[in-house]
């Protein structure tokens, strides 16, 4: 009896003899099941080898935690660097990858290995977009997949303001005192902790002053050096003492203006009240303070009485282009926490420099500085426009060849019908020849034109090196660049770059990959045909300056001596400042030369013209091209306001005065093109900043070197029109003009008050003061009597000489000026005031 199909328990085990007896439907079902089983087995065989590789990524994605925190309170200057501290935790298996963030330049990344159970903290530095509020930081694996991410809150700082940060103000007392300064429109002080400070100085560029009232012992060595470099570049550090002076000063013993600090209990604070404008202290006010011996070059601004042991109570000292001030008392402790003079004192120690930056030029921000260097980077022979004679010859030759010559040749051969062939052929041949001429003129080699700005403080042992490199390419190519240092790389987007051929000049933002670390890399720098693309590198390296400076303020000039202490010549040594410049010349090893810098640029010439003369724009020879490039860099350093006359030669910081010198050889940091040996042009400029000493003798202080703030207003007077000015129609405003801390003990002999509607006429000698409608009066306070002395009508004369100059300046070096308006017929006027002071330093 034949077995039934239904009795077959396993269709895959049917005997061959039985297969032939299966029905067609059963056979079809068996074949389909077999094919499906084979297909499933094949897919499983492919998937099984992939499972081990997939498993770590899946597990890692849930076991890695990324916690980013923006330093400096999440603030960054426009176009500046933002520091991000990234905490990483790996609770899973080992994984390798990188932390990544996107900025205005492109993608910034730092490689990291995370073993099982690892806890790591890394720093990432980004150029954020200007108006973002959240920055995402992502951890990506080695395969490029995002495994974890976190967000940091960020905010751009307002440009052109005096931003202050306070360290260690848990009760907000110091911030309240700073906010009470008589300076409307200033941003609120930032509350930071020592952990909010980065280990590089670049992210601190947006801060003008740091008031320190916290424990500095927790600072790491890189944090401490970062703060020192920020001060040397023009920052202002104010350290407060008091009962906790040891913890607060622990990290700053080398830069404080006093040494050998000791505690003084029950010390009198009377001289501090004098310096703050004789603001009354509580009767018998004493405090625990710290005092020591002033260092060489320090200035004692307030002293302890002999009954309290003597010694300085408030001191200041220059550090490079910046300043360090030490107050032995604590303004946040009794009896000073509620003192009415605390805001006045802080107004002296933390001046409002917005007006000086706005109307005397100030140093340009990073974006402007990079844009100004664009022309310098494009100053290479390969980017020059071909000679006009050659262009005319090429055009005339093309017209003759494609027209009359071709016609005459074809007519003589009686083959004019070939014109439709010869015309395109001649066009192709002529195009190839033209391209060959261009290739011959511009060369076939990649060219790197590099300018290195080496910023160092006088007597310093480290330098901030800003390297700008323009990469020229004869063909459309993409390049990888390397800096063999822990440098920050970024793009320089400048619309003024020369664009030749089919070059597009600038690469779109966001198309770079920047790998931070030591060494640092920039991947994917795209350069078009005969185009130039520029990048910038920022690094801090150990460095001993070639030049040594001894300078001082004498009368209305800065004088001194420059010594070349290196083993090589330094070219084109010059002293520059806002609106002033003088050429010293080439200094051979060991050479010394005296100089005298006077701010007398009455015709508004660029600073480079004062140094190199007015005939420095020719670029026909290599020497002329070098001079032209150096002129452009100097004008970039002094900024757009460097040509304003009357700007202060005594101002410190990045605006001047500065000593510069050039070398045409290797710099401390170089930008290399990976895999290539390009033709490399390099010029390095050493920039030494500092504050000239004010020695005993006669000196002159210009209006731009005297900070001005508004003490009070009454009636119809508005301070909303801008820094340092008041719009008045019927009312009054009181201005405070302060001598620089270095000249606080000046014995004045001449005092001139300036009043004008134009701030340039007051602070930059740009026009004549005055110009008011009738109805305005100016008066000055006599501190000894408390009475106002009328100086006259500024509509008649905006430059008013004060009799008995010494009686118009208080013991703290402050001048109070009152302007009143009695309803002028034209509706009001903007008022700015300043002062010109001459005197003798004891």
CSV table of C-alpha atoms in Angstrom, one decimal, residues 197-613:
chain,number,residue,atom,x,y,z
A,197,UNK,CA,39.4,80.0,34.1
A,198,UNK,CA,40.9,78.3,31.0
A,199,UNK,CA,44.4,77.0,30.6
A,200,UNK,CA,45.0,79.2,27.6
A,201,UNK,CA,44.9,83.0,27.5
A,202,UNK,CA,42.9,83.4,24.2
A,203,UNK,CA,39.4,82.8,25.7
A,204,UNK,CA,40.1,85.6,28.3
A,205,UNK,CA,40.5,88.2,25.5
A,206,UNK,CA,36.9,89.5,26.1
A,207,UNK,CA,37.6,90.5,29.7
A,208,UNK,CA,39.1,93.9,30.6
A,209,UNK,CA,39.4,93.3,34.4
A,210,UNK,CA,39.4,90.4,36.8
A,211,UNK,CA,38.7,91.2,40.5
A,212,UNK,CA,40.1,88.3,42.6
A,213,UNK,CA,38.6,87.6,46.0
A,214,UNK,CA,38.7,83.8,46.0
A,215,UNK,CA,41.1,81.0,46.7
A,216,UNK,CA,43.9,81.1,44.2
A,217,UNK,CA,45.6,78.0,45.6
A,218,UNK,CA,43.3,75.8,43.5
A,219,UNK,CA,44.7,77.2,40.2
A,220,UNK,CA,46.7,74.8,38.1
A,221,UNK,CA,50.0,75.9,36.7
A,222,UNK,CA,48.6,76.3,33.1
A,223,UNK,CA,45.7,78.4,34.5
A,224,UNK,CA,48.1,80.6,36.4
A,225,UNK,CA,50.3,81.1,33.3
A,226,UNK,CA,47.2,81.8,31.2
A,227,UNK,CA,46.2,84.6,33.6
A,228,UNK,CA,49.8,86.0,33.4
A,229,UNK,CA,49.7,86.0,29.6
A,230,UNK,CA,46.3,87.7,29.7
A,231,UNK,CA,47.7,90.5,32.0
A,232,UNK,CA,50.8,90.9,29.8
A,233,UNK,CA,48.5,91.5,26.8
A,234,UNK,CA,46.7,94.4,28.5
A,235,UNK,CA,44.5,92.8,31.2
A,236,UNK,CA,43.9,94.4,34.6
A,237,UNK,CA,44.0,92.1,37.7
A,238,UNK,CA,42.8,93.5,41.1
A,239,UNK,CA,43.6,91.2,44.1
A,240,UNK,CA,41.8,91.8,47.4
A,241,UNK,CA,43.4,90.9,50.7
A,242,UNK,CA,41.7,90.9,54.1
A,243,UNK,CA,41.6,88.0,56.6
A,244,UNK,CA,41.9,85.4,53.8
A,245,UNK,CA,44.8,87.1,52.1
A,246,UNK,CA,47.0,84.0,52.2
A,247,UNK,CA,44.6,81.9,50.1
A,248,UNK,CA,43.8,84.7,47.7
A,249,UNK,CA,47.5,85.6,47.0
A,250,UNK,CA,49.0,82.1,46.9
A,251,UNK,CA,49.2,81.9,43.1
A,252,UNK,CA,50.2,85.5,42.5
A,253,UNK,CA,53.3,85.9,44.7
A,254,UNK,CA,55.5,86.5,41.6
A,255,UNK,CA,53.4,89.2,40.0
A,256,UNK,CA,52.0,91.1,43.0
A,257,UNK,CA,53.3,94.7,43.5
A,258,UNK,CA,54.4,93.8,47.1
A,259,UNK,CA,56.5,91.0,48.6
A,260,UNK,CA,56.8,89.5,52.1
A,261,UNK,CA,53.1,89.9,53.0
A,262,UNK,CA,52.1,89.8,56.6
A,263,UNK,CA,48.8,90.4,58.4
A,264,UNK,CA,48.1,93.6,60.3
A,265,UNK,CA,45.2,93.5,62.7
A,266,UNK,CA,43.2,96.6,63.6
A,267,UNK,CA,44.8,98.6,60.8
A,268,UNK,CA,43.5,102.1,60.0
A,269,UNK,CA,41.9,102.6,56.6
A,270,UNK,CA,41.9,106.4,56.6
A,271,UNK,CA,44.3,106.8,53.6
A,272,UNK,CA,42.1,104.5,51.6
A,273,UNK,CA,39.2,107.0,52.1
A,274,UNK,CA,41.5,109.8,50.9
A,275,UNK,CA,42.3,108.0,47.7
A,276,UNK,CA,38.6,107.3,47.0
A,277,UNK,CA,37.8,111.0,47.0
A,278,UNK,CA,37.6,111.5,50.8
A,279,UNK,CA,34.5,109.3,51.1
A,280,UNK,CA,33.9,109.1,54.9
A,281,UNK,CA,34.5,105.8,56.7
A,282,UNK,CA,32.7,104.8,59.9
A,283,UNK,CA,34.2,106.4,62.9
A,284,UNK,CA,37.3,104.5,64.0
A,285,UNK,CA,37.1,102.0,61.2
A,286,UNK,CA,39.8,99.4,61.3
A,287,UNK,CA,40.3,96.0,59.6
A,288,UNK,CA,42.6,93.1,59.3
A,289,UNK,CA,44.7,93.7,56.2
A,290,UNK,CA,47.8,92.4,54.5
A,291,UNK,CA,50.9,94.6,53.7
A,292,UNK,CA,54.4,94.1,52.6
A,293,UNK,CA,57.4,95.7,50.9
A,294,UNK,CA,56.7,97.4,47.5
A,295,UNK,CA,58.6,95.8,44.6
A,296,UNK,CA,60.8,97.8,42.3
A,297,UNK,CA,58.5,99.7,39.9
A,298,UNK,CA,55.4,99.5,42.2
A,299,UNK,CA,53.3,102.5,43.0
A,300,UNK,CA,52.0,103.1,46.5
A,301,UNK,CA,48.5,104.6,46.2
A,302,UNK,CA,47.4,104.5,49.8
A,303,UNK,CA,49.5,103.9,52.9
A,304,UNK,CA,49.1,102.7,56.5
A,305,UNK,CA,49.8,105.2,59.3
A,306,UNK,CA,52.7,104.6,61.5
A,307,UNK,CA,50.4,103.5,64.3
A,308,UNK,CA,49.3,100.6,62.2
A,309,UNK,CA,52.9,99.6,61.4
A,310,UNK,CA,53.3,101.7,58.2
A,311,UNK,CA,53.7,100.2,54.7
A,312,UNK,CA,51.4,100.2,51.6
A,313,UNK,CA,47.7,99.6,51.8
A,314,UNK,CA,47.0,99.9,48.1
A,315,UNK,CA,49.7,99.3,45.4
A,316,UNK,CA,49.9,98.8,41.7
A,317,UNK,CA,52.6,97.6,39.3
A,318,UNK,CA,52.8,97.2,35.5
A,319,UNK,CA,53.1,93.7,34.1
A,320,UNK,CA,53.8,93.9,30.3
A,321,UNK,CA,50.9,95.8,28.8
A,322,UNK,CA,48.6,95.2,31.8
A,323,UNK,CA,48.5,96.0,35.5
A,324,UNK,CA,48.3,94.1,38.8
A,325,UNK,CA,46.8,96.0,41.8
A,326,UNK,CA,46.7,94.7,45.3
A,327,UNK,CA,44.4,96.1,48.0
A,328,UNK,CA,45.4,94.8,51.4
A,329,UNK,CA,41.8,95.0,52.7
A,330,UNK,CA,38.7,93.2,51.7
A,331,UNK,CA,35.9,95.4,50.3
A,332,UNK,CA,33.3,92.6,51.0
A,333,UNK,CA,34.0,92.5,54.7
A,334,UNK,CA,33.2,95.0,57.5
A,335,UNK,CA,33.7,97.9,57.8
A,336,UNK,CA,34.0,98.3,53.9
A,337,UNK,CA,31.1,96.2,52.7
A,338,UNK,CA,28.6,99.0,53.1
A,339,UNK,CA,31.1,101.8,52.6
A,340,UNK,CA,29.8,104.6,50.3
A,341,UNK,CA,33.3,105.0,48.9
A,342,UNK,CA,33.7,101.4,47.7
A,343,UNK,CA,32.1,102.0,44.3
A,344,UNK,CA,34.2,105.2,43.9
A,345,UNK,CA,37.4,103.2,44.8
A,346,UNK,CA,36.5,100.5,42.3
A,347,UNK,CA,35.8,103.1,39.7
A,348,UNK,CA,39.5,104.2,40.0
A,349,UNK,CA,40.9,100.6,40.0
A,350,UNK,CA,38.5,99.4,37.2
A,351,UNK,CA,38.3,102.3,34.8
A,352,UNK,CA,35.7,102.6,32.0
A,353,UNK,CA,37.8,102.6,28.8
A,354,UNK,CA,34.9,102.4,26.3
A,355,UNK,CA,35.3,106.0,25.2
A,356,UNK,CA,39.0,105.7,24.7
A,357,UNK,CA,38.5,102.6,22.6
A,358,UNK,CA,35.8,104.2,20.5
A,359,UNK,CA,37.5,107.5,19.7
A,360,UNK,CA,41.2,106.9,19.9
A,361,UNK,CA,41.2,103.8,17.9
A,362,UNK,CA,42.0,101.1,20.3
A,363,UNK,CA,43.5,97.9,19.0
A,364,UNK,CA,41.2,96.1,16.5
A,365,UNK,CA,39.4,92.9,17.5
A,366,UNK,CA,40.6,89.6,16.1
A,367,UNK,CA,38.2,89.7,13.2
A,368,UNK,CA,39.4,93.2,12.1
A,369,UNK,CA,43.0,92.4,12.7
A,370,UNK,CA,42.8,89.2,10.5
A,371,UNK,CA,41.0,91.1,7.8
A,372,UNK,CA,43.7,93.9,7.8
A,373,UNK,CA,46.5,91.3,7.4
A,374,UNK,CA,44.8,90.0,4.2
A,375,UNK,CA,46.6,92.4,2.0
A,376,UNK,CA,49.9,91.6,3.7
A,377,UNK,CA,49.5,87.9,3.0
A,378,UNK,CA,48.6,88.5,-0.6
A,379,UNK,CA,51.7,90.5,-1.1
A,380,UNK,CA,53.6,87.8,-3.2
A,381,UNK,CA,54.8,88.0,-6.8
A,382,UNK,CA,52.5,85.1,-7.9
A,383,UNK,CA,49.4,87.1,-7.0
A,384,UNK,CA,50.4,90.3,-8.9
A,385,UNK,CA,48.4,91.4,-11.8
A,386,UNK,CA,50.3,90.7,-15.1
A,387,UNK,CA,51.9,93.8,-16.6
A,388,UNK,CA,49.6,96.0,-18.6
A,389,UNK,CA,52.0,95.8,-21.7
A,390,UNK,CA,51.6,92.0,-21.7
A,391,UNK,CA,47.8,92.2,-21.5
A,392,UNK,CA,47.7,94.6,-24.4
A,393,UNK,CA,50.1,92.4,-26.4
A,394,UNK,CA,48.0,89.3,-25.8
A,395,UNK,CA,44.7,91.1,-26.7
A,396,UNK,CA,46.1,92.6,-29.9
A,397,UNK,CA,47.8,89.3,-30.9
A,398,UNK,CA,44.5,87.4,-30.4
A,399,UNK,CA,42.5,89.9,-32.5
A,400,UNK,CA,45.1,89.9,-35.3
A,401,UNK,CA,45.5,86.1,-35.3
A,402,UNK,CA,41.7,85.2,-35.2
A,403,UNK,CA,40.9,88.0,-37.8
A,404,UNK,CA,43.2,89.4,-40.5
A,405,UNK,CA,46.0,86.8,-40.3
A,406,UNK,CA,43.7,83.8,-40.5
A,407,UNK,CA,41.7,85.4,-43.3
A,408,UNK,CA,44.8,86.3,-45.4
A,409,UNK,CA,46.3,82.8,-45.0
A,410,UNK,CA,43.1,81.0,-46.0
A,411,UNK,CA,42.5,83.3,-48.9
A,412,UNK,CA,45.9,82.7,-50.3
A,413,UNK,CA,45.4,79.0,-50.1
A,414,UNK,CA,41.9,79.4,-51.5
A,415,UNK,CA,40.5,77.5,-48.5
A,416,UNK,CA,38.3,80.1,-46.9
A,417,UNK,CA,35.7,77.4,-46.3
A,418,UNK,CA,38.0,76.0,-43.6
A,419,UNK,CA,37.4,79.1,-41.4
A,420,UNK,CA,34.8,77.2,-39.4
A,421,UNK,CA,37.6,74.7,-38.5
A,422,UNK,CA,40.6,77.1,-38.0
A,423,UNK,CA,38.7,79.6,-35.8
A,424,UNK,CA,37.8,77.2,-33.0
A,425,UNK,CA,41.3,75.6,-33.4
A,426,UNK,CA,43.0,79.0,-33.1
A,427,UNK,CA,40.9,79.8,-30.0
A,428,UNK,CA,42.0,76.6,-28.3
A,429,UNK,CA,45.6,77.1,-29.2
A,430,UNK,CA,45.6,80.7,-28.1
A,431,UNK,CA,43.8,79.8,-24.8
A,432,UNK,CA,46.4,77.1,-24.1
A,433,UNK,CA,49.2,79.6,-24.9
A,434,UNK,CA,47.6,82.2,-22.6
A,435,UNK,CA,47.3,79.7,-19.8
A,436,UNK,CA,51.0,78.7,-20.4
A,437,UNK,CA,52.0,82.4,-20.1
A,438,UNK,CA,50.1,82.6,-16.8
A,439,UNK,CA,51.6,79.4,-15.6
A,440,UNK,CA,55.1,80.7,-16.4
A,441,UNK,CA,54.4,84.0,-14.7
A,442,UNK,CA,52.9,82.6,-11.5
A,443,UNK,CA,54.9,79.4,-11.3
A,444,UNK,CA,53.7,75.8,-10.7
A,445,UNK,CA,54.7,75.5,-7.0
A,446,UNK,CA,52.6,75.9,-3.9
A,447,UNK,CA,53.6,79.1,-2.1
A,448,UNK,CA,53.1,79.8,1.6
A,449,UNK,CA,53.4,83.4,2.7
A,450,UNK,CA,53.6,83.6,6.5
A,451,UNK,CA,53.7,86.5,8.9
A,452,UNK,CA,54.3,85.7,12.6
A,453,UNK,CA,53.4,88.2,15.3
A,454,UNK,CA,55.4,87.3,18.4
A,455,UNK,CA,53.8,89.2,21.4
A,456,UNK,CA,56.0,89.3,24.5
A,457,UNK,CA,56.0,91.5,27.6
A,458,UNK,CA,59.2,93.4,28.5
A,459,UNK,CA,61.3,91.0,30.6
A,460,UNK,CA,59.0,88.1,29.9
A,461,UNK,CA,59.9,84.4,29.3
A,462,UNK,CA,56.9,83.4,27.2
A,463,UNK,CA,55.3,84.7,24.0
A,464,UNK,CA,51.9,84.6,22.4
A,465,UNK,CA,52.6,83.7,18.7
A,466,UNK,CA,50.0,84.6,16.1
A,467,UNK,CA,50.9,83.1,12.8
A,468,UNK,CA,49.1,84.1,9.7
A,469,UNK,CA,49.7,82.0,6.5
A,470,UNK,CA,48.4,82.5,3.0
A,471,UNK,CA,48.5,79.3,0.9
A,472,UNK,CA,48.7,80.0,-2.8
A,473,UNK,CA,48.0,77.1,-5.2
A,474,UNK,CA,48.5,77.0,-9.0
A,475,UNK,CA,45.7,74.5,-9.3
A,476,UNK,CA,42.5,73.6,-7.6
A,477,UNK,CA,43.6,71.5,-4.7
A,478,UNK,CA,42.9,70.6,-1.0
A,479,UNK,CA,45.7,70.7,1.5
A,480,UNK,CA,46.3,69.5,5.1
A,481,UNK,CA,48.3,71.8,7.3
A,482,UNK,CA,50.2,71.1,10.5
A,483,UNK,CA,51.5,73.2,13.3
A,484,UNK,CA,54.0,71.3,15.6
A,485,UNK,CA,52.7,72.9,18.8
A,486,UNK,CA,49.6,73.0,20.9
A,487,UNK,CA,48.1,75.6,18.7
A,488,UNK,CA,44.6,76.8,17.9
A,489,UNK,CA,44.0,76.9,14.2
A,490,UNK,CA,41.3,78.8,12.5
A,491,UNK,CA,40.4,80.3,9.1
A,492,UNK,CA,40.9,83.9,8.1
A,493,UNK,CA,37.9,84.9,6.1
A,494,UNK,CA,38.8,88.2,4.3
A,495,UNK,CA,36.9,89.5,1.3
A,496,UNK,CA,39.8,91.6,0.3
A,497,UNK,CA,42.0,88.7,-0.8
A,498,UNK,CA,43.2,88.9,-4.4
A,499,UNK,CA,41.2,86.6,-6.6
A,500,UNK,CA,42.8,85.6,-9.9
A,501,UNK,CA,41.9,83.2,-12.7
A,502,UNK,CA,38.8,81.2,-11.6
A,503,UNK,CA,39.7,81.5,-8.0
A,504,UNK,CA,37.0,82.1,-5.5
A,505,UNK,CA,39.3,83.5,-2.8
A,506,UNK,CA,37.7,82.3,0.5
A,507,UNK,CA,36.6,78.9,1.4
A,508,UNK,CA,33.1,78.7,2.7
A,509,UNK,CA,33.0,78.7,6.5
A,510,UNK,CA,32.2,75.3,8.1
A,511,UNK,CA,34.1,73.2,5.6
A,512,UNK,CA,37.3,72.7,7.6
A,513,UNK,CA,38.2,69.9,10.1
A,514,UNK,CA,40.5,71.2,12.8
A,515,UNK,CA,42.2,68.7,15.1
A,516,UNK,CA,43.4,70.2,18.3
A,517,UNK,CA,46.4,68.9,20.3
A,518,UNK,CA,50.1,68.8,19.9
A,519,UNK,CA,50.7,68.8,16.9
A,520,UNK,CA,47.6,70.6,15.6
A,521,UNK,CA,46.1,69.9,12.2
A,522,UNK,CA,43.7,71.6,9.8
A,523,UNK,CA,42.3,69.3,7.2
A,524,UNK,CA,40.7,70.1,3.9
A,525,UNK,CA,42.0,73.6,3.1
A,526,UNK,CA,40.5,74.1,-0.4
A,527,UNK,CA,42.3,76.6,-2.7
A,528,UNK,CA,41.1,77.4,-6.2
A,529,UNK,CA,43.2,77.9,-9.3
A,530,UNK,CA,45.7,80.7,-8.7
A,531,UNK,CA,43.9,81.5,-5.5
A,532,UNK,CA,45.0,82.3,-2.0
A,533,UNK,CA,43.5,80.9,1.2
A,534,UNK,CA,44.6,82.1,4.7
A,535,UNK,CA,44.6,80.5,8.1
A,536,UNK,CA,45.7,81.6,11.5
A,537,UNK,CA,47.5,79.8,14.4
A,538,UNK,CA,47.6,80.9,18.0
A,539,UNK,CA,50.1,79.4,20.4
A,540,UNK,CA,51.9,80.2,23.6
A,541,UNK,CA,55.6,79.1,23.6
A,542,UNK,CA,58.7,79.7,25.8
A,543,UNK,CA,60.5,82.7,24.4
A,544,UNK,CA,63.2,85.1,25.3
A,545,UNK,CA,62.8,88.5,23.6
A,546,UNK,CA,65.6,89.7,21.3
A,547,UNK,CA,65.1,93.3,22.4
A,548,UNK,CA,65.4,94.9,25.8
A,549,UNK,CA,63.7,98.2,26.6
A,550,UNK,CA,64.2,100.9,29.2
A,551,UNK,CA,61.6,103.6,28.6
A,552,UNK,CA,60.0,106.4,30.6
A,553,UNK,CA,57.6,109.3,30.2
A,554,UNK,CA,59.4,112.7,29.9
A,555,UNK,CA,57.1,115.7,29.4
A,556,UNK,CA,54.8,114.8,26.5
A,557,UNK,CA,57.1,112.1,25.0
A,558,UNK,CA,58.2,108.6,25.7
A,559,UNK,CA,62.0,108.3,25.6
A,560,UNK,CA,64.3,105.4,26.3
A,561,UNK,CA,66.9,103.0,25.0
A,562,UNK,CA,66.6,99.8,23.0
A,563,UNK,CA,69.2,97.1,23.3
A,564,UNK,CA,69.6,94.0,21.0
A,565,UNK,CA,70.5,91.3,23.4
A,566,UNK,CA,70.3,88.5,20.8
A,567,UNK,CA,73.0,86.9,18.6
A,568,UNK,CA,71.5,88.1,15.4
A,569,UNK,CA,70.5,91.4,13.8
A,570,UNK,CA,66.9,92.8,14.2
A,571,UNK,CA,65.7,94.8,11.2
A,572,UNK,CA,63.4,97.9,11.1
A,573,UNK,CA,63.2,98.3,14.9
A,574,UNK,CA,60.6,101.0,15.6
A,575,UNK,CA,58.5,102.4,18.5
A,576,UNK,CA,54.8,102.8,17.7
A,577,UNK,CA,51.7,103.9,19.5
A,578,UNK,CA,48.2,105.2,18.7
A,579,UNK,CA,48.9,108.1,16.3
A,580,UNK,CA,52.7,108.0,16.8
A,581,UNK,CA,55.7,106.2,15.5
A,582,UNK,CA,59.4,106.6,15.1
A,583,UNK,CA,62.0,104.4,13.3
A,584,UNK,CA,65.0,103.3,15.3
A,585,UNK,CA,66.6,101.2,12.5
A,586,UNK,CA,68.5,97.9,12.3
A,587,UNK,CA,70.2,96.8,15.5
A,588,UNK,CA,73.2,94.5,15.2
A,589,UNK,CA,73.9,92.1,18.1
A,590,UNK,CA,74.7,94.0,21.2
A,591,UNK,CA,73.8,97.4,19.8
A,592,UNK,CA,72.0,100.1,21.7
A,593,UNK,CA,70.1,103.1,20.4
A,594,UNK,CA,68.1,105.9,22.0
A,595,UNK,CA,64.6,107.0,20.8
A,596,UNK,CA,62.0,109.7,21.5
A,597,UNK,CA,58.3,109.1,20.6
A,598,UNK,CA,56.1,112.2,20.5
A,599,UNK,CA,52.4,112.1,19.6
A,600,UNK,CA,52.3,115.0,17.2
A,601,UNK,CA,50.6,113.4,14.2
A,602,UNK,CA,48.5,116.5,13.3
A,603,UNK,CA,47.9,115.5,9.6
A,604,UNK,CA,46.2,112.1,10.5
A,605,UNK,CA,48.8,110.0,8.7
A,606,UNK,CA,48.9,106.2,9.2
A,607,UNK,CA,51.5,105.1,11.7
A,608,UNK,CA,53.4,103.2,9.1
A,609,UNK,CA,53.8,106.4,7.1
A,610,UNK,CA,55.5,108.0,10.1
A,611,UNK,CA,58.0,105.1,10.2
A,612,UNK,CA,58.6,104.4,6.5
A,613,UNK,CA,57.7,107.7,4.9
